[in-house]
Amino acid sequence: EVQLLESGGGLEQPGGSLRLSCAASGFTFNNYAMNWVRQAPGKGLDWVSTISGDGINTFYADSVKGRFTISRDNSKNTLYMEMDSLRVEDTAVYYCARRTISWGGFDVWGQGTLVTVSS
Amino acid sequence: EIVLTQSPATLSLSPGDRATLSCRASQNFGSHLAWYQQKPGQAPRLLIDDASNRATGIPARFSGSVSGTDFTLTISSLEPEDFAVYYCQQRNSWPLTFGGGTKVEMK
């Protein structure tokens, strides 16, 4: 079964750091670009970042550029998001999602992990 | 940045009705658009890719179309499980962007 499982969310103070992980199973991980998408409470979907299957190419939303770093370990079938200089407005459920093999839409999603930034 | 404007914000319909959801793009980018369904407390689910291609396992009552910068998701006859929020997303250029969503609620 194809599956994504996020972990690492929690409560952090403004200016703090968190590291999210997304464990993939059931598919050849390094064949797929992977993504982080977030959703603030009661709000819509917000694309955060994408990394290519080989980990060489990365892309970020302007709102997180310079603060968040996406990475992957293909030997462990795991996607990461290092989140630094956290802001209150980063509070959201963070989903990892697989992009289709043709770099289309996001066809597999995790259940999400909640990040709360508050003093 | 490509801005996607979804309308209406809310659609109040009954089971068996036809639902027509709109997503208008700020610029023309061909057919590189996806549609997602999201139910409360759940992750989004891919319905349509490349404007009109149903994703694996998606029922035939869901269809997508495009005319210039106007994209449409049609649900031919609403089932009870279709009441949810629907989002469009463009994948043509960075940053990837989502529309604000359309909530399909039961009348």
XYZ file of C-alpha atoms in Angstrom:
226
model
C 0.000 0.000 0.000
C 1.270 3.436 -0.946
C 1.569 5.519 2.203
C 3.035 8.739 3.577
C 3.349 9.321 7.320
C 4.358 12.703 8.722
C 5.813 13.349 12.145
C 7.618 16.083 14.040
C 4.903 18.668 14.519
C 4.251 20.367 17.821
C 4.258 23.632 19.726
C 7.179 25.989 19.229
C 7.846 29.594 20.166
C 8.299 32.337 17.568
C 11.886 32.282 16.362
C 12.262 28.601 17.159
C 12.920 25.601 14.965
C 11.226 22.321 14.116
C 12.048 19.416 11.833
C 9.255 17.574 10.070
C 9.677 14.095 8.621
C 7.601 12.139 6.133
C 8.164 8.394 5.856
C 7.177 6.908 2.502
C 6.307 3.310 1.757
C 4.792 1.203 -0.998
C 6.477 2.909 -3.961
C 9.916 3.639 -5.420
C 10.595 6.821 -3.481
C 13.452 8.212 -5.563
C 11.316 8.176 -8.721
C 9.044 10.911 -7.429
C 9.241 14.598 -6.645
C 7.928 15.286 -3.158
C 6.199 18.296 -1.687
C 5.088 20.048 1.477
C 1.705 21.761 1.517
C 0.263 23.513 4.558
C -3.181 24.546 5.701
C -3.711 27.146 8.407
C -6.698 26.516 10.698
C -9.911 27.096 8.776
C -8.035 28.241 5.662
C -7.178 26.895 2.223
C -4.209 24.964 0.888
C -0.828 26.660 0.578
C 2.063 25.112 -1.342
C 5.334 25.356 0.623
C 8.103 23.480 -1.167
C 9.043 20.800 -3.718
C 12.128 18.622 -4.123
C 13.005 16.509 -7.161
C 13.390 12.753 -6.920
C 17.182 12.928 -6.887
C 17.182 15.740 -4.339
C 19.097 18.120 -6.594
C 16.358 20.621 -7.409
C 14.386 22.436 -4.747
C 11.667 25.085 -4.928
C 10.131 27.267 -2.228
C 7.262 29.647 -1.677
C 8.487 33.187 -1.068
C 6.910 33.127 2.404
C 9.346 30.436 3.590
C 12.407 30.995 1.394
C 15.518 31.381 3.512
C 13.803 29.965 6.627
C 12.700 26.466 5.572
C 14.865 23.783 3.967
C 13.459 20.737 2.195
C 15.588 17.617 1.872
C 15.249 13.886 1.384
C 17.145 10.704 2.218
C 16.335 8.219 -0.525
C 18.125 5.424 1.334
C 15.594 5.859 4.145
C 12.564 6.718 1.948
C 12.101 9.851 4.018
C 11.330 13.494 3.225
C 12.251 16.304 5.611
C 11.451 19.942 6.230
C 13.758 21.915 8.473
C 11.822 24.956 9.725
C 13.829 27.809 11.266
C 12.895 31.317 12.433
C 9.322 30.187 12.889
C 6.575 32.796 12.838
C 3.055 32.784 14.241
C 1.760 32.717 10.662
C 3.514 29.380 10.057
C 0.906 27.738 12.283
C -0.777 25.091 10.123
C -1.257 21.436 9.398
C 1.674 20.396 7.215
C 1.051 17.690 4.634
C 3.646 15.855 2.631
C 2.461 14.867 -0.828
C 3.812 12.883 -3.752
C 3.787 14.457 -7.170
C 2.790 12.213 -10.056
C 5.699 10.718 -11.952
C 5.029 13.126 -14.826
C 5.347 16.151 -12.472
C 1.589 16.576 -12.490
C -0.722 16.952 -9.539
C -0.253 15.569 -6.031
C -1.627 12.035 -6.060
C -0.701 10.709 -2.614
C -0.994 12.682 0.647
C -0.075 12.022 4.233
C -2.470 12.617 7.113
C -0.714 15.827 8.129
C 1.111 17.038 11.221
C 0.134 20.156 13.175
C 2.683 22.881 13.772
C 1.687 25.568 16.258
C 3.867 28.649 16.692
C 2.896 30.617 19.749
C 4.448 32.278 22.762
C 2.674 34.373 -9.764
C -0.434 32.800 -11.243
C -3.528 33.676 -9.202
C -6.453 31.247 -9.256
C -9.894 32.584 -8.369
C -12.537 30.011 -7.514
C -16.267 30.705 -7.621
C -18.657 30.510 -6.032
C -17.220 30.341 -2.529
C -20.155 28.181 -1.476
C -22.553 26.089 -3.518
C -25.743 24.880 -1.811
C -27.188 21.893 -3.618
C -29.113 18.686 -3.056
C -28.107 15.079 -3.786
C -28.735 14.353 -7.442
C -28.084 17.961 -8.503
C -25.427 18.936 -11.002
C -22.539 20.966 -9.552
C -20.469 23.362 -11.643
C -17.357 24.820 -10.018
C -15.225 27.495 -11.624
C -11.512 28.293 -11.391
C -10.255 31.338 -13.303
C -6.544 31.883 -13.837
C -4.805 35.273 -13.987
C -2.914 34.185 -17.087
C -3.103 31.523 -19.763
C -1.027 28.409 -19.051
C -2.632 25.658 -21.052
C -4.048 22.684 -19.187
C -1.615 22.239 -16.281
C -4.303 22.332 -13.632
C -5.469 19.855 -11.015
C -8.604 19.605 -8.887
C -8.727 18.248 -5.329
C -11.485 17.299 -2.924
C -11.080 17.760 0.814
C -13.434 16.562 3.528
C -13.274 17.816 7.132
C -10.338 16.369 9.049
C -8.935 14.646 5.978
C -6.104 15.269 3.562
C -6.964 16.460 0.052
C -7.570 13.880 -2.671
C -6.591 14.320 -6.302
C -9.651 14.210 -8.568
C -8.574 15.614 -11.911
C -5.138 16.241 -13.431
C -4.197 18.119 -16.598
C -7.567 19.889 -16.513
C -9.633 16.913 -17.680
C -7.981 13.598 -16.766
C -9.614 11.738 -13.895
C -7.191 10.359 -11.340
C -7.136 6.666 -10.539
C -10.342 5.471 -8.893
C -12.286 8.699 -9.372
C -15.904 8.131 -10.458
C -17.035 9.165 -13.911
C -19.483 11.715 -12.472
C -16.464 13.999 -11.968
C -15.240 15.779 -15.087
C -13.031 18.736 -15.871
C -12.732 21.106 -18.777
C -10.854 24.223 -19.831
C -11.505 27.174 -22.089
C -8.647 29.666 -22.164
C -8.093 30.747 -18.573
C -11.400 29.325 -17.314
C -11.371 25.867 -15.777
C -14.494 23.984 -14.725
C -15.076 20.998 -12.478
C -18.460 19.367 -13.008
C -20.094 16.781 -10.797
C -22.913 15.403 -12.904
C -25.100 14.111 -10.086
C -24.116 14.769 -6.489
C -23.770 11.821 -4.171
C -23.914 12.351 -0.374
C -20.148 11.741 -0.141
C -19.417 14.576 -2.600
C -20.262 17.353 -0.162
C -16.819 18.759 0.569
C -14.439 21.581 -0.305
C -12.853 21.601 -3.752
C -9.571 23.277 -4.697
C -7.897 23.915 -8.023
C -4.096 24.077 -8.360
C -1.831 25.155 -11.184
C 1.433 23.312 -11.743
C 2.607 25.270 -14.746
C 5.036 27.604 -13.039
C 6.676 28.369 -9.701
C 5.356 29.140 -7.206
C 2.670 26.480 -7.439
C -0.627 28.029 -6.391
C -4.019 26.897 -5.186
C -7.375 28.581 -5.542
C -9.235 29.635 -2.426
C -11.686 26.732 -2.615
C -15.380 26.124 -3.204
C -17.455 24.504 -0.495
C -20.243 22.289 -1.803
C -22.788 22.053 0.979
C -26.078 20.281 1.293
C -29.117 22.499 0.830
